Amino acid sequence: MTKYYAEPFKIKMVEPIKILTKEERIEKIEEANYNVFALNSDDVYIDLLTDSGTGAMSANQWAGIMVGDEAYSGSRSYKNLMISAADVFGYKYYQPVHQGRAAEKVVMPIFLQEGKVAISNMHFDTTRAHVELAGARAIDCVIPEALDTVNFHPFKGNMDNARMKELIEENGSENVGMIIITVTNNSAGGQPVSMANIKETSEIAKSYGIPVCIDAARYAENSYFIKMREDGYADKSIKEIAQEMFSYADVFTMSAKKDAIINMGGLIGVKDDPELFETVKARTIPYEGFISYGGLSGRDIEAMAIGLQEGTSFDFLQYRIGQMEYLAGKLDEIGIAYQSPVGGHAVFLDAKKLLSHIPYHEFPAQALAIELYIEAGIRSCDIGSYMMGNDPDTGEQIESQFEFTRLAVPRRVYTQSHLDVIVEALKEIRDRKDQIKGYEIKWEPKVLRHFTAKLKPL
Ligand code: F0G
């Protein structure tokens, strides 16, 4: 039997959700031109579009909202954030910003310019965008095991360090502006990166004098996986593990909308370099606002200070990642493939396997996302060829290495019964999978098409 770790909280406030009839959902998705981003959230029953900014804050965080200090400078909430962040990450300097991509906008151009490259275990879309906006090129370098969704590997998010070394040599170390370690590796399926791997990446980077940046959006989930799977960490606390992880980098950019469980916020950390921190501050002021608020209200900063602590609770993480493991266990029972072992914030369904009759250019993962909405009002999204788009040079559809339908689970929001609804829906879809057809694009914008493109069933 698949275990479910009961919620380590009780519910004080609820938000009603409604279920439309199947006929209504068929109409809504047609009106949305078969693009889940065009659906009204009121027409969605279980929203698994993202785990970012969609978590439920605690009573303590809401209390923090009320006492947040809105002073322009010298705010008490800013001081609370500095204390909380130092306790979790062990760095000397921190700069709040309004979200993860704002941190990227401030930090990337310091290290990256025209002619430079960034190497990462995998760049998240906005990270890649900011590398490219700075004039540089982004190279992904995840271990090959990540591409095999079936076979077990405890740390599928790892950097391929041997390949990274080759890439440094090929590009010339002076042209590698930074190494970015994304924890967990979102694009590979929320997959963790091991401590040994982070340490080795860092040692290689140091030997070439290349700075290391951690994309820290899911730092707590990554620390939890290290504790559970890596030798020598079982008796260490999540914070001890996080501090060791961050000790191998020089700087971090973080979206606080994930593991810090807030609806808006981001953070930059600088280990110990005062000059680098001066540059970060100088860039933050014109883009984000004065250093003590960085594009956020004092109340958001207060909620972040509290959320950083709550996000590192072992009981919370056991329940949280337990939800993914529960879902994955149920999928094993009904024979539905996903990126396995399951990651930290989402189940990445392998649509290539389930809908093997739909070729990549007819978007199997998007087709599965649409079926999940029609079947049970569940909103997920395509992380596959539909999201990938066309080759900018040839205009041809790119074939993605994965065809994932991502079920991203918001933190502290849905219960075991909601997860069971997802499993039931997938069972129904599995039983009629041969009737499911692919899609073609009626209209698309030039960039980031998946947000606004219009599709039609074939
Ligand atoms: N880095 C990673 C690894 C992310 O997953 C995200 C956001 C960002 C950076 C950017 O942060 O949204 O606060 O600006 N990921 C969300 C997702 C949007 O759905 O996976 P942001």
Tab-separated table of C-alpha atoms and ligand atoms in Angstrom:
chain	number	residue	atom	x	y	z
A	1	MET	CA	0.000	0.000	0.000
A	2	THR	CA	1.197	3.472	-0.816
A	3	LYS	CA	1.832	5.519	2.322
A	4	TYR	CA	0.451	9.009	2.826
A	5	TYR	CA	2.088	11.174	5.488
A	6	ALA	CA	-0.760	13.048	7.147
A	7	GLU	CA	-0.656	16.844	7.041
A	8	PRO	CA	1.506	18.303	9.843
A	9	PHE	CA	-1.046	21.146	10.193
A	10	LYS	CA	-4.774	21.653	10.598
A	11	ILE	CA	-6.928	23.845	8.395
A	12	LYS	CA	-8.061	27.253	9.676
A	13	MET	CA	-9.304	28.862	6.484
A	14	VAL	CA	-10.767	27.355	3.325
A	15	GLU	CA	-11.188	28.546	-0.242
A	16	PRO	CA	-14.170	26.991	-2.062
A	17	ILE	CA	-13.561	25.414	-5.461
A	18	LYS	CA	-16.253	24.249	-7.826
A	19	ILE	CA	-16.546	21.424	-10.302
A	20	LEU	CA	-18.061	22.142	-13.690
A	21	THR	CA	-19.762	19.319	-15.583
A	22	LYS	CA	-17.765	17.482	-18.213
A	23	GLU	CA	-19.867	19.161	-20.940
A	24	GLU	CA	-19.026	22.593	-19.492
A	25	ARG	CA	-15.330	21.731	-19.346
A	26	ILE	CA	-15.341	20.629	-22.979
A	27	GLU	CA	-16.837	24.022	-23.857
A	28	LYS	CA	-14.358	25.959	-21.671
A	29	ILE	CA	-11.276	24.309	-23.122
A	30	GLU	CA	-12.557	24.883	-26.654
A	31	GLU	CA	-13.151	28.575	-25.806
A	32	ALA	CA	-9.589	28.644	-24.444
A	33	ASN	CA	-8.348	27.361	-27.840
A	34	TYR	CA	-7.001	24.267	-26.090
A	35	ASN	CA	-4.468	26.357	-24.183
A	36	VAL	CA	-4.622	25.716	-20.414
A	37	PHE	CA	-3.114	29.153	-19.699
A	38	ALA	CA	-6.249	30.713	-21.232
A	39	LEU	CA	-8.605	28.959	-18.768
A	40	ASN	CA	-10.150	30.992	-15.957
A	41	SER	CA	-8.939	29.621	-12.630
A	42	ASP	CA	-12.591	29.618	-11.476
A	43	ASP	CA	-13.235	26.923	-14.064
A	44	VAL	CA	-10.433	24.718	-12.693
A	45	TYR	CA	-11.077	22.184	-9.918
A	46	ILE	CA	-7.511	21.142	-9.011
A	47	ASP	CA	-4.870	23.595	-10.208
A	48	LEU	CA	-1.480	21.964	-10.766
A	49	LEU	CA	-0.171	24.537	-13.225
A	50	THR	CA	2.643	25.522	-10.871
A	51	ASP	CA	3.891	25.217	-7.294
A	52	SER	CA	5.192	28.791	-7.532
A	53	GLY	CA	3.444	31.424	-5.432
A	54	THR	CA	0.471	29.094	-5.021
A	55	GLY	CA	1.255	27.695	-1.554
A	56	ALA	CA	-0.857	28.336	1.548
A	57	MET	CA	0.778	30.580	4.129
A	58	SER	CA	0.618	29.598	7.800
A	59	ALA	CA	-1.202	31.417	10.601
A	60	ASN	CA	2.228	32.637	11.696
A	61	GLN	CA	2.993	34.070	8.261
A	62	TRP	CA	-0.388	35.845	8.131
A	63	ALA	CA	0.335	37.262	11.571
A	64	GLY	CA	3.686	38.430	10.155
A	65	ILE	CA	1.804	40.199	7.350
A	66	MET	CA	0.004	42.290	9.957
A	67	VAL	CA	3.160	43.369	11.776
A	68	GLY	CA	5.264	43.863	8.621
A	69	ASP	CA	7.191	47.142	8.784
A	70	GLU	CA	6.638	49.293	5.688
A	71	ALA	CA	9.450	51.771	6.411
A	72	TYR	CA	11.388	52.729	3.265
A	73	SER	CA	14.674	52.229	5.035
A	74	GLY	CA	15.891	50.436	8.153
A	75	SER	CA	12.746	48.296	8.343
A	76	ARG	CA	12.342	45.760	11.134
A	77	SER	CA	11.029	43.163	8.639
A	78	TYR	CA	14.223	43.541	6.582
A	79	LYS	CA	16.280	42.869	9.720
A	80	ASN	CA	14.163	39.792	10.469
A	81	LEU	CA	14.798	38.539	6.942
A	82	MET	CA	18.569	39.036	7.307
A	83	ILE	CA	18.561	36.998	10.546
A	84	SER	CA	16.378	34.222	9.129
A	85	ALA	CA	18.346	33.959	5.851
A	86	ALA	CA	21.711	33.831	7.663
A	87	ASP	CA	20.356	31.013	9.823
A	88	VAL	CA	19.314	28.961	6.771
A	89	PHE	CA	22.031	29.688	4.196
A	90	GLY	CA	25.070	30.758	6.225
A	91	TYR	CA	26.058	33.582	3.835
A	92	LYS	CA	27.207	37.053	4.825
A	93	TYR	CA	25.030	39.172	2.499
A	94	TYR	CA	21.434	39.025	1.248
A	95	GLN	CA	19.348	41.174	-1.042
A	96	PRO	CA	15.549	40.762	-1.303
A	97	VAL	CA	13.998	41.175	-4.766
A	98	HIS	CA	10.453	40.714	-6.021
A	99	GLN	CA	10.850	37.188	-7.454
A	100	GLY	CA	13.353	34.704	-8.875
A	101	ARG	CA	13.680	36.237	-12.315
A	102	ALA	CA	14.363	39.626	-10.730
A	103	ALA	CA	17.305	38.056	-8.907
A	104	GLU	CA	18.475	36.695	-12.274
A	105	LYS	CA	18.098	40.103	-13.905
A	106	VAL	CA	20.286	41.663	-11.208
A	107	VAL	CA	22.936	38.918	-11.004
A	108	MET	CA	23.426	37.402	-14.486
A	109	PRO	CA	24.822	40.483	-16.288
A	110	ILE	CA	27.471	40.878	-13.557
A	111	PHE	CA	29.031	37.602	-14.707
A	112	LEU	CA	27.802	37.239	-18.272
A	113	GLN	CA	28.263	39.360	-21.362
A	114	GLU	CA	28.510	38.916	-25.130
A	115	GLY	CA	30.873	36.031	-25.966
A	116	LYS	CA	30.463	34.304	-22.598
A	117	VAL	CA	28.642	31.082	-21.767
A	118	ALA	CA	26.885	29.800	-18.655
A	119	ILE	CA	26.913	26.063	-17.959
A	120	SER	CA	24.160	24.552	-15.815
A	121	ASN	CA	22.823	21.138	-14.870
A	122	MET	CA	19.723	22.660	-16.529
A	123	HIS	CA	18.655	26.275	-16.885
A	124	PHE	CA	15.076	27.057	-15.957
A	125	ASP	CA	13.353	29.069	-18.779
A	126	THR	CA	13.717	32.463	-17.088
A	127	THR	CA	17.332	31.722	-16.153
A	128	ARG	CA	18.085	30.850	-19.769
A	129	ALA	CA	16.285	34.038	-20.840
A	130	HIS	CA	18.436	36.196	-18.531
A	131	VAL	CA	21.644	34.485	-19.641
A	132	GLU	CA	20.675	35.261	-23.231
A	133	LEU	CA	19.479	38.809	-22.451
A	134	ALA	CA	22.946	39.445	-21.011
A	135	GLY	CA	24.315	38.478	-24.448
A	136	ALA	CA	25.681	35.096	-23.359
A	137	ARG	CA	24.774	31.521	-24.276
A	138	ALA	CA	23.251	28.912	-21.956
A	139	ILE	CA	24.507	25.313	-22.080
A	140	ASP	CA	22.673	22.490	-20.279
A	141	CYS	CA	24.823	19.680	-18.895
A	142	VAL	CA	22.680	17.215	-16.943
A	143	ILE	CA	23.777	13.579	-16.503
A	144	PRO	CA	22.478	11.276	-19.271
A	145	GLU	CA	20.546	9.183	-16.708
A	146	ALA	CA	18.061	12.072	-16.453
A	147	LEU	CA	16.872	11.331	-19.970
A	148	ASP	CA	15.783	7.810	-19.051
A	149	THR	CA	12.458	8.197	-17.229
A	150	VAL	CA	12.206	4.559	-16.130
A	151	ASN	CA	15.503	3.508	-14.555
A	152	PHE	CA	16.254	4.477	-10.965
A	153	HIS	CA	18.970	7.001	-10.174
A	154	PRO	CA	18.827	8.755	-6.792
A	155	PHE	CA	20.080	12.101	-8.137
A	156	LYS	CA	18.902	12.544	-11.705
A	157	GLY	CA	19.375	16.306	-11.387
A	158	ASN	CA	23.182	15.996	-11.188
A	159	MET	CA	25.596	17.923	-13.355
A	160	ASP	CA	27.555	15.767	-15.803
A	161	ASN	CA	30.884	16.938	-14.378
A	162	ALA	CA	33.067	15.164	-16.936
A	163	ARG	CA	31.122	16.808	-19.743
A	164	MET	CA	31.228	20.141	-17.908
A	165	LYS	CA	35.014	19.960	-17.843
A	166	GLU	CA	35.071	19.297	-21.592
A	167	LEU	CA	32.739	22.239	-22.160
A	168	ILE	CA	35.025	24.506	-20.130
A	169	GLU	CA	38.009	23.365	-22.199
A	170	GLU	CA	36.137	23.717	-25.508
A	171	ASN	CA	34.888	27.231	-24.719
A	172	GLY	CA	38.019	28.388	-22.884
A	173	SER	CA	37.675	28.896	-19.125
A	174	GLU	CA	37.944	32.674	-19.521
A	175	ASN	CA	34.709	32.566	-21.545
A	176	VAL	CA	32.686	30.613	-18.993
A	177	GLY	CA	31.081	33.417	-16.980
A	178	MET	CA	29.466	31.184	-14.417
A	179	ILE	CA	28.384	27.681	-13.498
A	180	ILE	CA	24.746	27.513	-12.378
A	181	ILE	CA	23.567	24.620	-10.219
A	182	THR	CA	19.767	24.428	-10.175
A	183	VAL	CA	18.409	22.717	-7.054
A	184	THR	CA	16.255	20.831	-7.500
A	185	ASN	CA	16.623	20.437	-11.253
A	186	ASN	CA	13.130	21.596	-12.271
A	187	SER	CA	13.350	20.995	-16.010
A	188	ALA	CA	14.597	17.398	-15.557
A	189	GLY	CA	11.573	16.637	-13.374
A	190	GLY	CA	12.190	18.300	-10.003
A	191	GLN	CA	15.154	15.949	-9.639
A	192	PRO	CA	17.649	16.376	-6.793
A	193	VAL	CA	21.363	17.098	-7.052
A	194	SER	CA	23.645	15.219	-4.641
A	195	MET	CA	26.038	16.905	-2.232
A	196	ALA	CA	28.963	14.980	-3.717
A	197	ASN	CA	28.025	16.261	-7.164
A	198	ILE	CA	27.667	19.881	-6.008
A	199	LYS	CA	31.034	19.632	-4.252
A	200	GLU	CA	32.743	18.195	-7.322
A	201	THR	CA	31.190	20.800	-9.647
A	202	SER	CA	32.408	23.502	-7.286
A	203	GLU	CA	35.944	22.086	-7.118
A	204	ILE	CA	36.203	21.925	-10.903
A	205	ALA	CA	34.845	25.470	-11.240
A	206	LYS	CA	37.327	26.724	-8.623
A	207	SER	CA	40.257	25.074	-10.356
A	208	TYR	CA	39.413	27.193	-13.408
A	209	GLY	CA	38.522	30.324	-11.393
A	210	ILE	CA	34.869	30.235	-12.519
A	211	PRO	CA	32.219	31.498	-10.061
A	212	VAL	CA	29.422	29.146	-8.978
A	213	CYS	CA	25.815	30.271	-8.584
A	214	ILE	CA	23.057	28.153	-7.072
A	215	ASP	CA	19.557	28.620	-8.489
A	216	ALA	CA	18.017	27.954	-5.107
A	217	ALA	CA	14.255	27.895	-5.797
A	218	ARG	CA	13.833	24.443	-4.211
A	219	TYR	CA	16.774	24.374	-1.795
A	220	ALA	CA	14.807	22.738	1.031
A	221	GLU	CA	13.419	19.934	-1.112
A	222	ASN	CA	16.931	19.240	-2.427
A	223	SER	CA	18.277	19.138	1.147
A	224	TYR	CA	15.549	16.674	2.103
A	225	PHE	CA	16.522	14.314	-0.736
A	226	ILE	CA	20.186	14.485	0.325
A	227	LYS	CA	19.183	13.590	3.881
A	228	MET	CA	17.085	10.636	2.717
A	229	ARG	CA	19.312	9.292	-0.086
A	230	GLU	CA	22.960	10.246	0.372
A	231	ASP	CA	25.377	8.451	2.687
A	232	GLY	CA	26.438	10.461	5.702
A	233	TYR	CA	23.495	12.869	5.831
A	234	ALA	CA	20.751	10.890	7.583
A	235	ASP	CA	21.489	12.475	10.967
A	236	LYS	CA	22.028	16.028	9.722
A	237	SER	CA	19.277	18.645	9.906
A	238	ILE	CA	17.813	20.196	6.762
A	239	LYS	CA	19.498	23.507	7.651
A	240	GLU	CA	22.899	21.862	8.182
A	241	ILE	CA	22.583	20.223	4.783
A	242	ALA	CA	21.440	23.482	3.149
A	243	GLN	CA	24.421	25.337	4.637
A	244	GLU	CA	26.878	22.781	3.356
A	245	MET	CA	25.276	22.931	-0.102
A	246	PHE	CA	25.497	26.719	-0.247
A	247	SER	CA	29.072	26.696	1.067
A	248	TYR	CA	30.147	25.283	-2.318
A	249	ALA	CA	28.801	28.316	-4.224
A	250	ASP	CA	29.739	31.998	-4.328
A	251	VAL	CA	26.300	33.441	-4.887
A	252	PHE	CA	22.676	32.323	-5.163
A	253	THR	CA	19.552	33.549	-6.888
A	254	MET	CA	16.279	32.367	-5.408
A	255	SER	CA	12.594	32.451	-6.164
A	256	ALA	CA	11.066	32.495	-2.670
A	257	LYS	CA	7.672	31.575	-4.159
A	258	LYS	CA	8.488	27.881	-3.822
A	259	ASP	CA	10.308	26.548	-0.753
A	260	ALA	CA	9.888	29.755	1.283
A	261	ILE	CA	6.107	29.290	0.829
A	262	ILE	CA	5.139	32.864	-0.017
A	263	ASN	CA	2.997	34.236	-2.817
A	264	MET	CA	5.610	36.741	-4.011
A	265	GLY	CA	9.299	37.272	-3.298
A	266	GLY	CA	12.878	36.455	-4.194
A	267	LEU	CA	16.327	36.634	-2.664
A	268	ILE	CA	19.952	37.008	-3.706
A	269	GLY	CA	22.730	35.697	-1.470
A	270	VAL	CA	26.431	36.587	-1.652
A	271	LYS	CA	28.720	34.339	0.365
A	272	ASP	CA	31.449	36.725	1.486
A	273	ASP	CA	32.581	39.062	-1.300
A	274	PRO	CA	31.837	42.675	-0.247
A	275	GLU	CA	32.645	44.055	-3.693
A	276	LEU	CA	30.224	41.697	-5.400
A	277	PHE	CA	27.563	42.624	-2.855
A	278	GLU	CA	28.107	46.330	-3.591
A	279	THR	CA	27.504	45.601	-7.287
A	280	VAL	CA	24.357	43.612	-6.454
A	281	LYS	CA	23.012	46.492	-4.357
A	282	ALA	CA	23.879	49.067	-7.011
A	283	ARG	CA	21.953	47.057	-9.618
A	284	THR	CA	19.009	46.339	-7.311
A	285	ILE	CA	18.216	49.978	-6.518
A	286	PRO	CA	17.260	51.096	-10.052
A	287	TYR	CA	15.563	47.810	-11.012
A	288	GLU	CA	13.864	46.677	-7.831
A	289	GLY	CA	13.938	49.485	-5.284
A	290	PHE	CA	15.943	50.412	-2.234
A	291	ILE	CA	18.001	47.614	-0.699
A	292	SER	CA	15.813	47.155	2.390
A	293	TYR	CA	12.692	46.311	0.372
A	294	GLY	CA	13.851	45.230	-3.116
A	295	GLY	CA	10.486	45.409	-4.884
A	296	LEU	CA	8.511	43.912	-2.011
A	297	SER	CA	6.232	45.268	0.701
A	298	GLY	CA	7.552	45.056	4.255
A	299	ARG	CA	4.801	42.511	4.964
A	300	ASP	CA	6.007	40.226	2.136
A	301	ILE	CA	9.511	40.389	3.573
A	302	GLU	CA	8.197	39.456	7.017
A	303	ALA	CA	6.320	36.479	5.516
A	304	MET	CA	9.508	35.423	3.716
A	305	ALA	CA	11.545	35.538	6.927
A	306	ILE	CA	9.024	33.169	8.553
A	307	GLY	CA	8.555	31.000	5.439
A	308	LEU	CA	12.297	30.325	5.105
A	309	GLN	CA	12.135	28.687	8.535
A	310	GLU	CA	8.885	26.772	7.973
A	311	GLY	CA	10.134	25.473	4.613
A	312	THR	CA	13.076	23.730	6.282
A	313	SER	CA	10.934	21.765	8.758
A	314	PHE	CA	11.585	18.038	8.342
A	315	ASP	CA	7.972	17.104	9.167
A	316	PHE	CA	6.727	19.515	6.534
A	317	LEU	CA	9.128	18.209	3.887
A	318	GLN	CA	8.323	14.578	4.687
A	319	TYR	CA	4.609	15.313	4.147
A	320	ARG	CA	5.308	17.505	1.119
A	321	ILE	CA	7.561	15.128	-0.792
A	322	GLY	CA	5.414	12.321	0.620
A	323	GLN	CA	2.544	13.715	-1.482
A	324	MET	CA	4.602	13.254	-4.664
A	325	GLU	CA	5.640	9.761	-3.548
A	326	TYR	CA	2.016	8.871	-2.800
A	327	LEU	CA	0.907	10.034	-6.243
A	328	ALA	CA	3.797	8.179	-7.880
A	329	GLY	CA	3.003	4.986	-5.949
A	330	LYS	CA	-0.612	5.139	-7.144
A	331	LEU	CA	0.564	5.663	-10.732
A	332	ASP	CA	2.768	2.568	-10.423
A	333	GLU	CA	-0.346	0.614	-9.401
A	334	ILE	CA	-2.189	1.661	-12.566
A	335	GLY	CA	0.829	1.433	-14.878
A	336	ILE	CA	1.325	5.079	-15.810
A	337	ALA	CA	4.914	6.169	-16.446
A	338	TYR	CA	6.476	9.332	-15.034
A	339	GLN	CA	9.989	10.675	-14.440
A	340	SER	CA	11.077	8.147	-11.855
A	341	PRO	CA	11.940	8.298	-9.011
A	342	VAL	CA	9.460	11.113	-8.547
A	343	GLY	CA	10.887	14.596	-7.901
A	344	GLY	CA	10.220	17.136	-5.189
A	345	HIS	CA	7.543	19.529	-6.383
A	346	ALA	CA	5.743	17.723	-9.152
A	347	VAL	CA	4.997	14.484	-10.915
A	348	PHE	CA	6.192	14.674	-14.509
A	349	LEU	CA	3.975	12.265	-16.471
A	350	ASP	CA	5.691	10.605	-19.414
A	351	ALA	CA	3.196	11.430	-22.169
A	352	LYS	CA	5.520	9.954	-24.791
A	353	LYS	CA	4.899	6.542	-23.191
A	354	LEU	CA	1.172	6.904	-22.439
A	355	LEU	CA	0.195	8.469	-25.776
A	356	SER	CA	2.832	6.745	-27.895
A	357	HIS	CA	0.589	6.992	-30.975
A	358	ILE	CA	0.851	10.820	-30.968
A	359	PRO	CA	4.087	12.094	-32.568
A	360	TYR	CA	6.029	14.981	-30.986
A	361	HIS	CA	4.825	17.489	-33.577
A	362	GLU	CA	1.245	16.770	-32.494
A	363	PHE	CA	2.129	17.480	-28.845
A	364	PRO	CA	1.349	14.380	-26.732
A	365	ALA	CA	2.024	16.125	-23.393
A	366	GLN	CA	-0.311	18.982	-24.303
A	367	ALA	CA	-2.946	16.430	-25.390
A	368	LEU	CA	-2.661	14.743	-21.984
A	369	ALA	CA	-2.961	18.103	-20.182
A	370	ILE	CA	-6.176	18.810	-22.108
A	371	GLU	CA	-7.586	15.345	-21.302
A	372	LEU	CA	-6.878	15.875	-17.583
A	373	TYR	CA	-8.889	19.078	-17.695
A	374	ILE	CA	-11.760	17.491	-19.610
A	375	GLU	CA	-11.790	14.375	-17.419
A	376	ALA	CA	-11.695	16.012	-13.987
A	377	GLY	CA	-11.054	19.772	-14.168
A	378	ILE	CA	-7.347	19.271	-13.400
A	379	ARG	CA	-4.991	21.893	-14.810
A	380	SER	CA	-1.435	20.771	-15.604
A	381	CYS	CA	0.942	21.866	-18.325
A	382	ASP	CA	3.106	20.620	-21.175
A	383	ILE	CA	6.860	20.501	-20.665
A	384	GLY	CA	7.687	19.031	-24.055
A	385	SER	CA	7.757	19.854	-27.743
A	386	TYR	CA	4.749	22.188	-27.483
A	387	MET	CA	6.612	24.325	-24.926
A	388	MET	CA	9.888	23.993	-26.819
A	389	GLY	CA	8.592	25.830	-29.896
A	390	ASN	CA	10.310	26.256	-33.246
A	391	ASP	CA	13.957	26.495	-34.174
A	392	PRO	CA	14.658	30.246	-34.501
A	393	ASP	CA	16.868	29.649	-37.572
A	394	THR	CA	14.825	27.131	-39.563
A	395	GLY	CA	11.328	27.749	-38.158
A	396	GLU	CA	10.935	23.959	-37.796
A	397	GLN	CA	9.276	22.430	-34.736
A	398	ILE	CA	11.966	21.262	-32.282
A	399	GLU	CA	11.655	17.724	-30.925
A	400	SER	CA	11.980	17.839	-27.146
A	401	GLN	CA	13.989	15.162	-25.326
A	402	PHE	CA	11.005	14.722	-22.996
A	403	GLU	CA	7.250	14.893	-23.476
A	404	PHE	CA	6.221	15.638	-19.901
A	405	THR	CA	2.840	16.686	-18.558
A	406	ARG	CA	3.741	18.366	-15.275
A	407	LEU	CA	1.504	17.991	-12.240
A	408	ALA	CA	3.032	20.640	-9.954
A	409	VAL	CA	1.598	20.408	-6.460
A	410	PRO	CA	1.143	23.661	-4.502
A	411	ARG	CA	2.390	23.523	-0.901
A	412	ARG	CA	-0.107	22.857	1.923
A	413	VAL	CA	-3.080	23.306	-0.446
A	414	TYR	CA	-4.499	19.950	-1.563
A	415	THR	CA	-5.332	16.848	0.477
A	416	GLN	CA	-5.023	13.106	-0.088
A	417	SER	CA	-8.521	13.023	-1.614
A	418	HIS	CA	-7.525	15.576	-4.239
A	419	LEU	CA	-4.571	13.370	-5.135
A	420	ASP	CA	-6.940	10.406	-5.463
A	421	VAL	CA	-9.076	12.405	-7.910
A	422	ILE	CA	-5.977	12.859	-10.081
A	423	VAL	CA	-5.242	9.132	-10.036
A	424	GLU	CA	-8.866	8.252	-10.911
A	425	ALA	CA	-8.798	10.706	-13.820
A	426	LEU	CA	-5.582	9.208	-15.157
A	427	LYS	CA	-7.053	5.724	-14.922
A	428	GLU	CA	-10.024	6.800	-17.064
A	429	ILE	CA	-7.691	8.469	-19.562
A	430	ARG	CA	-5.478	5.387	-19.718
A	431	ASP	CA	-8.501	3.228	-20.557
A	432	ARG	CA	-9.487	5.377	-23.541
A	433	LYS	CA	-6.020	6.510	-24.568
A	434	ASP	CA	-6.237	5.149	-28.112
A	435	GLN	CA	-9.065	7.572	-28.911
A	436	ILE	CA	-7.027	10.606	-27.826
A	437	LYS	CA	-5.800	12.698	-30.722
A	438	GLY	CA	-2.982	15.163	-31.166
A	439	TYR	CA	-3.179	18.911	-31.773
A	440	GLU	CA	-2.030	21.419	-34.318
A	441	ILE	CA	-1.275	25.095	-33.837
A	442	LYS	CA	-3.723	27.607	-35.380
A	443	TRP	CA	-1.817	30.679	-34.245
A	444	GLU	CA	1.378	31.279	-32.283
A	445	PRO	CA	3.475	34.240	-31.162
A	446	LYS	CA	7.204	34.363	-31.967
A	447	VAL	CA	8.534	33.692	-28.447
A	448	LEU	CA	7.283	31.735	-25.425
A	449	ARG	CA	4.385	30.527	-27.510
A	450	HIS	CA	2.974	28.058	-24.986
A	451	PHE	CA	1.425	30.867	-22.929
A	452	THR	CA	-0.744	32.306	-25.701
A	453	ALA	CA	-0.812	29.974	-28.727
A	454	LYS	CA	-4.155	28.788	-30.112
A	455	LEU	CA	-4.547	25.111	-30.918
A	456	LYS	CA	-7.060	22.803	-32.548
A	457	PRO	CA	-7.585	19.067	-32.264
A	458	LEU	CA	-6.587	16.954	-35.238
B	1	F0G	N1	14.466	29.058	-11.170
B	1	F0G	C1	13.718	27.946	-11.115
B	1	F0G	C2	14.400	26.631	-10.943
B	1	F0G	C3	12.323	28.024	-11.219
B	1	F0G	O1	11.600	26.910	-11.146
B	1	F0G	C4	11.722	29.298	-11.372
B	1	F0G	C5	10.270	29.416	-11.496
B	1	F0G	C6	12.554	30.442	-11.431
B	1	F0G	C7	13.920	30.272	-11.320
B	1	F0G	C8	11.991	31.814	-11.607
B	1	F0G	O2	11.371	32.258	-10.451
B	1	F0G	O3	8.978	32.575	-11.091
B	1	F0G	O4	9.925	33.598	-9.024
B	1	F0G	O5	10.557	34.473	-11.235
B	1	F0G	N2	9.521	28.425	-11.729
B	1	F0G	C9	8.061	28.418	-11.801
B	1	F0G	C10	7.576	27.066	-12.243
B	1	F0G	C11	7.445	29.551	-12.552
B	1	F0G	O6	6.363	26.943	-12.513
B	1	F0G	O7	8.348	26.116	-12.279
B	1	F0G	P1	10.150	33.278	-10.451
